[in-house]
Short mmCIF file of C-alpha atoms and ligand atoms in Angstrom, two decimals:
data_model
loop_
_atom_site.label_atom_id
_atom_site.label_comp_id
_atom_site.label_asym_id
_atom_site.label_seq_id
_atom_site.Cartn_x
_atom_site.Cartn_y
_atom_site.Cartn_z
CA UNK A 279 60.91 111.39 198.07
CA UNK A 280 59.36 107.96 198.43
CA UNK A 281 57.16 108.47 195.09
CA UNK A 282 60.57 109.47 193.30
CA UNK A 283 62.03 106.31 194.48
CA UNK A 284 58.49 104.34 193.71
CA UNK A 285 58.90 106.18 190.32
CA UNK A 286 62.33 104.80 189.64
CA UNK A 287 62.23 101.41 191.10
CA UNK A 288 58.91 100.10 190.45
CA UNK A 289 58.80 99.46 193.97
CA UNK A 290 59.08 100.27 196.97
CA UNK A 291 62.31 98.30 198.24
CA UNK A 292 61.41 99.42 202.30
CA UNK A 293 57.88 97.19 202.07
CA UNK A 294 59.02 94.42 200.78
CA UNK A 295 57.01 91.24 202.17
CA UNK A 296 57.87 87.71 201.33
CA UNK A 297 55.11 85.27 201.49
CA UNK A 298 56.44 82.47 199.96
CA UNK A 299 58.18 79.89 201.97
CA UNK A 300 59.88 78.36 199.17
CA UNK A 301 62.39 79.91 196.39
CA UNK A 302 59.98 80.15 193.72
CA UNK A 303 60.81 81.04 190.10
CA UNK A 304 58.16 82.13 187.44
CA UNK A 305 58.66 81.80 183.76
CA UNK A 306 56.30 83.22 180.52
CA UNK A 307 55.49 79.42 179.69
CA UNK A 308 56.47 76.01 180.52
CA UNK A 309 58.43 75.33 177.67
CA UNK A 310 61.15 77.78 178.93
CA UNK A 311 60.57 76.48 182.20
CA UNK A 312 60.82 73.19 181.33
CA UNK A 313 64.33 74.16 179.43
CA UNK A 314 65.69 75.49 182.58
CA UNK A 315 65.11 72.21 184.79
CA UNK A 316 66.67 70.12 181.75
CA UNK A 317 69.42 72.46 181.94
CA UNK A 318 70.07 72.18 185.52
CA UNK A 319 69.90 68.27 185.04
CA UNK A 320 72.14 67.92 181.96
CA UNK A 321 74.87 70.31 184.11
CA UNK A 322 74.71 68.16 187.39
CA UNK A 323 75.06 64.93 184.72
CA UNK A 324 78.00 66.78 182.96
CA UNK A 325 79.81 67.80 186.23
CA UNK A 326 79.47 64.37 188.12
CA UNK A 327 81.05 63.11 184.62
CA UNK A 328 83.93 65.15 184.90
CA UNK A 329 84.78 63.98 188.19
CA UNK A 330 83.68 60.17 187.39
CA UNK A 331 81.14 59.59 189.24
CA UNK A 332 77.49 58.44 188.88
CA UNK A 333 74.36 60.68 189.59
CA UNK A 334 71.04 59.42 191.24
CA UNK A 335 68.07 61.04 189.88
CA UNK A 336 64.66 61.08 191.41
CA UNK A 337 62.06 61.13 187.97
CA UNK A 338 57.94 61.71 187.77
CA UNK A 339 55.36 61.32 185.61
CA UNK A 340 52.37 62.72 184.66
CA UNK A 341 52.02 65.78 182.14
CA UNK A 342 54.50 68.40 183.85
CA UNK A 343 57.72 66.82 183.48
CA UNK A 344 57.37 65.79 180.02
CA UNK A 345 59.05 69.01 178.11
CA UNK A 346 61.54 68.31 180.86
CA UNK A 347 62.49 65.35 179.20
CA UNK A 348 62.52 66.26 175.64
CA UNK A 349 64.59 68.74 176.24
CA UNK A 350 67.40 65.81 178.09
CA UNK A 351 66.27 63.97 174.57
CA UNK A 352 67.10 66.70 172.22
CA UNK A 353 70.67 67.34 174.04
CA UNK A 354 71.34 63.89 174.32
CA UNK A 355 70.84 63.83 170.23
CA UNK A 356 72.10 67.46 169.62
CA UNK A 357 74.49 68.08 172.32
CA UNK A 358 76.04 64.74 173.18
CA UNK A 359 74.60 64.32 176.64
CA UNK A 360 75.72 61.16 178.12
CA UNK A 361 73.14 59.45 180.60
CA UNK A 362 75.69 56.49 180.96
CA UNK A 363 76.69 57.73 184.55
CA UNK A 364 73.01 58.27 185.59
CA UNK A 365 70.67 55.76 187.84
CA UNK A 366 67.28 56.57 188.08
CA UNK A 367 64.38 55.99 190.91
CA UNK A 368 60.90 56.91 189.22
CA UNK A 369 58.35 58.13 192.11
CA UNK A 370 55.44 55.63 191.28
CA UNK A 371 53.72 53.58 189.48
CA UNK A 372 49.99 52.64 189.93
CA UNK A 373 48.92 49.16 191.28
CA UNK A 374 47.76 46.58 189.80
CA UNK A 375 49.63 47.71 186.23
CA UNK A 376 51.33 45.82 183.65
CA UNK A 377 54.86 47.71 182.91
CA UNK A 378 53.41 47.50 178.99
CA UNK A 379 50.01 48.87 179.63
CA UNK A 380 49.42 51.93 177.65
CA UNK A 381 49.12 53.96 181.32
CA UNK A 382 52.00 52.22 182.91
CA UNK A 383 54.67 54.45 184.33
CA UNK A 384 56.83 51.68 182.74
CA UNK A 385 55.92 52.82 179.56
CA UNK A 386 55.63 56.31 180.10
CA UNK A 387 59.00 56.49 181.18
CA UNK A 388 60.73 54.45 178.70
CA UNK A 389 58.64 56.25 175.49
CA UNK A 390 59.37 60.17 177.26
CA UNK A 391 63.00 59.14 178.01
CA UNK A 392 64.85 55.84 178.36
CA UNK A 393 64.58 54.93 174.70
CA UNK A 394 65.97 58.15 173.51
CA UNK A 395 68.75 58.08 175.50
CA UNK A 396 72.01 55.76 176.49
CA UNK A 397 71.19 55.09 180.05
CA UNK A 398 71.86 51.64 181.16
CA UNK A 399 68.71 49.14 181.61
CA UNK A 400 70.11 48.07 184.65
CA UNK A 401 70.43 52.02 186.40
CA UNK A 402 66.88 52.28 185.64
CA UNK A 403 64.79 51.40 188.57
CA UNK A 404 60.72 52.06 188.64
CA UNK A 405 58.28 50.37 191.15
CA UNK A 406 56.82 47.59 190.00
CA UNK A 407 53.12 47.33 189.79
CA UNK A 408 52.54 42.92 188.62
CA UNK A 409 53.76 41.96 191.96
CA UNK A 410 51.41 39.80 194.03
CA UNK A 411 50.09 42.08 197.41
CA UNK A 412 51.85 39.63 199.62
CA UNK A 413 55.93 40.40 197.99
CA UNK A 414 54.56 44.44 198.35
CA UNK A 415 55.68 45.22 201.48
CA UNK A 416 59.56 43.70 201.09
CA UNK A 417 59.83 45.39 198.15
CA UNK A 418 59.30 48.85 198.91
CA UNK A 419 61.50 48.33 201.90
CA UNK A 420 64.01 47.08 199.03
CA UNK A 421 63.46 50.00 197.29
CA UNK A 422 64.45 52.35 199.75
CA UNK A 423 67.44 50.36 200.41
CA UNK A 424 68.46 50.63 196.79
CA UNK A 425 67.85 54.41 196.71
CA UNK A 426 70.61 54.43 199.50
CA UNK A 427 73.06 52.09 198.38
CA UNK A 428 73.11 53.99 195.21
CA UNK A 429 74.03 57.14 197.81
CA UNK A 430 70.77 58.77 197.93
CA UNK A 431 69.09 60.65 195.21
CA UNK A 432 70.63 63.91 194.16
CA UNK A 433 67.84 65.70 192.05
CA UNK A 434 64.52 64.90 192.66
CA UNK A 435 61.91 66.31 189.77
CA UNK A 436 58.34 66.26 191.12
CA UNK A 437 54.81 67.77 189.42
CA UNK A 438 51.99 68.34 191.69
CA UNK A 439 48.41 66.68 191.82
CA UNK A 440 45.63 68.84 192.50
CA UNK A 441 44.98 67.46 195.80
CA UNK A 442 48.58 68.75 196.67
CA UNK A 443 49.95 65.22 196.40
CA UNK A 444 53.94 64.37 195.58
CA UNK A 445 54.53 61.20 193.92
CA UNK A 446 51.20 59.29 194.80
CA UNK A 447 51.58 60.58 198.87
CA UNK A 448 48.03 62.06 198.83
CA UNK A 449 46.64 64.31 201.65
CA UNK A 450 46.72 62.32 204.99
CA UNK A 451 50.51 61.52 204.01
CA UNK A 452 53.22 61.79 207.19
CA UNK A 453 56.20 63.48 206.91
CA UNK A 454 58.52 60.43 207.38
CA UNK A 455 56.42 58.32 205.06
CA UNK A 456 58.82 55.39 203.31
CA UNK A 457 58.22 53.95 199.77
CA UNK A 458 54.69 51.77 200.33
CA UNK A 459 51.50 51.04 198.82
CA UNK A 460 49.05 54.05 198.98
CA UNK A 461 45.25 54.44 198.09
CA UNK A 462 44.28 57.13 195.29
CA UNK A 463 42.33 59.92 196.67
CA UNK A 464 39.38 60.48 194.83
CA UNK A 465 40.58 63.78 192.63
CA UNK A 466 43.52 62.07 191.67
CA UNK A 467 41.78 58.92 190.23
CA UNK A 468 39.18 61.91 188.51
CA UNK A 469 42.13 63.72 186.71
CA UNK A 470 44.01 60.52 185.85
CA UNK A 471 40.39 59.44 184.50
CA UNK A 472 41.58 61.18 181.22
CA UNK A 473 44.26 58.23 180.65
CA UNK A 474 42.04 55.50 180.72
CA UNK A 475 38.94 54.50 178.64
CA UNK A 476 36.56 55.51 181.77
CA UNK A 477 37.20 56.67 185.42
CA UNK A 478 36.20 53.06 187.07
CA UNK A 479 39.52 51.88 184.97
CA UNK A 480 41.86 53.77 187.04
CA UNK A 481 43.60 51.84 189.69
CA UNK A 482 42.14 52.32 193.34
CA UNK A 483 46.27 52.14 194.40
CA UNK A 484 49.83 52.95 193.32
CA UNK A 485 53.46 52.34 195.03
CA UNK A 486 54.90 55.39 195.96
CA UNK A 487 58.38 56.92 197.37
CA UNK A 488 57.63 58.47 200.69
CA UNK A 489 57.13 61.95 201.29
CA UNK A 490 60.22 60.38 203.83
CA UNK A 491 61.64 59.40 201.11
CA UNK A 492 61.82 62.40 198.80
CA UNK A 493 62.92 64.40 201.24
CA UNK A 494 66.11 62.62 201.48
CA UNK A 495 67.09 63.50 198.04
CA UNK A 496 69.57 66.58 198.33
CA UNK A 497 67.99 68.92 195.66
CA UNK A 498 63.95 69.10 194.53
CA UNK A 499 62.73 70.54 191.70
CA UNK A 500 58.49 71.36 192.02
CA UNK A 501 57.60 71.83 188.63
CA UNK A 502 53.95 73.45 187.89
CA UNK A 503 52.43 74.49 184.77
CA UNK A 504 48.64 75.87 184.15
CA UNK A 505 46.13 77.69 186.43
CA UNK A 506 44.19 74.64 187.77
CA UNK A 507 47.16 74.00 189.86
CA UNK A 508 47.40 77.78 190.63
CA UNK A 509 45.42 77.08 194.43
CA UNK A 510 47.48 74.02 195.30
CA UNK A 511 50.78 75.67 194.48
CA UNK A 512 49.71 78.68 197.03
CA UNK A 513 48.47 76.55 199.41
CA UNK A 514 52.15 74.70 199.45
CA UNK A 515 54.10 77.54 199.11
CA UNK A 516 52.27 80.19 201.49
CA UNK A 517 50.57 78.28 203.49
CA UNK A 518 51.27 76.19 206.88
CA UNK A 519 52.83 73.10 206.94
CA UNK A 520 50.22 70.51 206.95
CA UNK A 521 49.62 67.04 206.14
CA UNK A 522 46.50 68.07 203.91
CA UNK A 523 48.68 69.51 201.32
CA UNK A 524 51.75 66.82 201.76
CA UNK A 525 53.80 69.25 199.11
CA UNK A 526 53.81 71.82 202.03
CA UNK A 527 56.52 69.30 203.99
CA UNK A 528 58.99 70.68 200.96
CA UNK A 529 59.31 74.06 203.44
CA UNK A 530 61.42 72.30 205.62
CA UNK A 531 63.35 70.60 202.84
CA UNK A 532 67.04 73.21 202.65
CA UNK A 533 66.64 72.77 199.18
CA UNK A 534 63.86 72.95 197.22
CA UNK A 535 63.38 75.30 193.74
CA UNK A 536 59.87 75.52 192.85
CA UNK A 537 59.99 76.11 188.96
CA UNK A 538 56.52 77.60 187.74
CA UNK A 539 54.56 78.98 184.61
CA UNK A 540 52.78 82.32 185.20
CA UNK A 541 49.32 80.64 184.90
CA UNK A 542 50.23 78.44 187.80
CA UNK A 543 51.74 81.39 190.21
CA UNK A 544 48.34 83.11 189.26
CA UNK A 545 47.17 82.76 192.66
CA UNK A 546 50.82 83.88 194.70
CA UNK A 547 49.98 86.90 196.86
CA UNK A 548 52.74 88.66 194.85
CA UNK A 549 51.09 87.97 191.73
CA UNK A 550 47.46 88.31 192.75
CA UNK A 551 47.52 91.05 195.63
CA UNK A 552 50.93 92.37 194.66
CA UNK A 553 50.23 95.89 196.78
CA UNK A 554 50.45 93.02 199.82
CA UNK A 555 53.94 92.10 198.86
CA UNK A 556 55.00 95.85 198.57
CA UNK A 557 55.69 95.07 194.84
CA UNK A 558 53.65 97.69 192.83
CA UNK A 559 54.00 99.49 189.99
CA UNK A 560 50.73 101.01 190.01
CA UNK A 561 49.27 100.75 186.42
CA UNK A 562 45.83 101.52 185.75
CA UNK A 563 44.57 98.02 185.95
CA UNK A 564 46.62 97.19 188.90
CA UNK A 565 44.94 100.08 190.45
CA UNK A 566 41.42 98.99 189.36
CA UNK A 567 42.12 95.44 190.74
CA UNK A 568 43.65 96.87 194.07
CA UNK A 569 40.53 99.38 194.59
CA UNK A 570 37.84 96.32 193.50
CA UNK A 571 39.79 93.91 196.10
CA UNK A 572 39.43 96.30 199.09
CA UNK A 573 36.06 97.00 198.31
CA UNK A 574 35.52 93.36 198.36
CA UNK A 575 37.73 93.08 201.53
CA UNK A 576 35.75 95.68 203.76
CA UNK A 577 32.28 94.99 202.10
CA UNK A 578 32.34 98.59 200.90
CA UNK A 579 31.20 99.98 197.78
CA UNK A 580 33.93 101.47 196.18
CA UNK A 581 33.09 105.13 196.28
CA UNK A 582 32.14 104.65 200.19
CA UNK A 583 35.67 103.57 200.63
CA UNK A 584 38.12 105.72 203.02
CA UNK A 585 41.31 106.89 203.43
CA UNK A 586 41.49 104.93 206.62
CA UNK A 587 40.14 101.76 204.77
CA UNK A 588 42.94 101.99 201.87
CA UNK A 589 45.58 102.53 204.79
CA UNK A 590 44.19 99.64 206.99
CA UNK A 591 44.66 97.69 203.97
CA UNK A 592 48.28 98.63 203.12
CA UNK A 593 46.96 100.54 200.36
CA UNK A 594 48.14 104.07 201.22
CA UNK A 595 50.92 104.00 198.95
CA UNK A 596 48.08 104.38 196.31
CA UNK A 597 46.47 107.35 198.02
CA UNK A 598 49.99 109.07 197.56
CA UNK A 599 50.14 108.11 194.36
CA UNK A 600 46.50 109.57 193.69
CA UNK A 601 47.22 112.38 195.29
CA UNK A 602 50.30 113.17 193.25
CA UNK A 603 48.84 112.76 190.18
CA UNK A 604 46.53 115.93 190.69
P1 PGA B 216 50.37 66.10 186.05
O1 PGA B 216 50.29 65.36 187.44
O2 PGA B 216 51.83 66.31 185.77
O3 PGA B 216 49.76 65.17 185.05
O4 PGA B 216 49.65 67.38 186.20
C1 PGA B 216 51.17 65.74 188.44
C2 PGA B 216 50.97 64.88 189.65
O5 PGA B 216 49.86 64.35 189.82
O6 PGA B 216 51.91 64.74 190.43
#
């Protein structure tokens, strides 16, 4: 009875196991991916419209969210999206940087998006990186106070650095953390090394919205696309809360959609271990991978390995399944 149901199903619906703390959704590639967040955006935009209002959005940088906003581009040119009711609050920006240097945020922002589209100069707020040290401190406390006079930010898009940073809040970050001036953690300033002509060009700091600050904003979209980000992203989504991965505070947030490509969910228990998750639809190289893991597991060579071993395991569903097929 249970194999004719695993037969049917795929599955088996009874062991179901969720590990991931977060509503996760996995797509074949980021360009689809990155379709479905523009989507989302251009239908919150087109709603708030309807009803006049304005919309606050919450924009990154960096690599990921950049078929995000071609996508706004193309239905701004092909599909008559309006940005005219839309402010913006960009993340970050790194410090010291001229808005027109080719790695400035400033720019980024304005060659990805603003210029393409009709949103108004003055909706388009992004922290400035040429003040002088001394005016830093009232101005990310101004920053925050624009965020809330413009009533909060209603869809916050965020990538994720390898050192499980959001925005520029790097591992160390606390929970309640406002907009401020942040050092670079070491891995960042290596990946971002790629921007600049060598890695000692790379600022040592950036402003940055809190992780506070982000979590204010009512819905969050955690975008991730390749497999080096594949141990981050598990670490966030299945793992504890900690301030060593500051995108693991998004648990708590009520509303968070993390938006993936299948390179960077590589490393999700349901992907990797699926016969953990109860999701198995035992192929021959799912069965291969299952046997090779829980040799690995109990230190076992495989043909040494028991029927108490596979059950220990929560591998007995594949004993059944063995035993059927003789
Ligand atoms: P990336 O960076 O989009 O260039 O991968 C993301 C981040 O550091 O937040």
């Amino acid at each position: 009875m249970k194999i004719k149901e695993k037969a049917s199903t795929g599955y088996l619906k009874y062991e179901l196991k969720n590990f991931e703390k977060l509503p996760v959704k996995i797509w074949e590639d980021s360009v689809e991916a990155s379709r479905h967040v523009a989507r989302s955006v251009a239908l919150a935009i087109r709603q708030r419209q309807q009803d006049g209002e304005h919309i606050v959005l919450g924009l990154a940088t960096g690599s990921t969210p950049i078929k995000v906003y071609e996508e706004l581009v193309r239905l701004h040119k092909e599909e008559g999206l309006s940005f005219q009711n839309v402010i913006s609050f960009n993340l970050d920006e790194y410090y010291p940087m001229p808005k027109e240097a080719q790695q400035s945020y400033w720019r980024f922002m304005h060659e990805y998006l603003f210029d393409h589209v009709d949103i108004l100069p003055e909706n388009i707020h992004i922290p400035d990186g040429t003040l002088p040290m001394e005016k830093i401190a009232d101005y990310c406390e101004e920053y925050e106070k624009l965020i809330d006079l413009a009533g909060g930010i209603d869809i916050q898009l965020l990538g994720i650095g390898r050192t499980g940073h959001i925005g520029f809040n790097e591992p160390g970050a606390w929970e309640t953390s406002p907009t401020r001036m942040v050092r670079l953690d070491h891995l960042t300033r290596h990946d971002a090394s790629k921007d600049f002509q060598s890695g000692d060009d790379v600022p040592y700091r950036a402003i940055t919205m809190g992780v506070g600050s982000i979590f204010k904003a009512r819905t969050v979209y955690l975008m991730a696309w390749g497999q080096h980000k594949a141990r981050i992203i598990q670490q966030a989504i299945e793992g504890e809360i900690t301030t060593s991965v500051p995108a693991s505070f998004l648990q708590k947030h009520p509303n968070v959609k993390v938006v993936l490509d299948k390179s960077a969910a590589e490393e999700l228990t349901k992907m990797k271990s699926p016969w953990l998750a109860g999701i198995c639809n035992w192929t021959d190289d799912l069965i291969c991978k299952a046997v090779v893991w829980l040799s690995q597991k109990t230190g076992k060579p495989i043909l040494k390995l028991t029927d108490e071993d596979y059950n220990e395991h929560g591998l007995s569903d594949l004993i059944i399944e063995q035993a059927n097929s003789y």
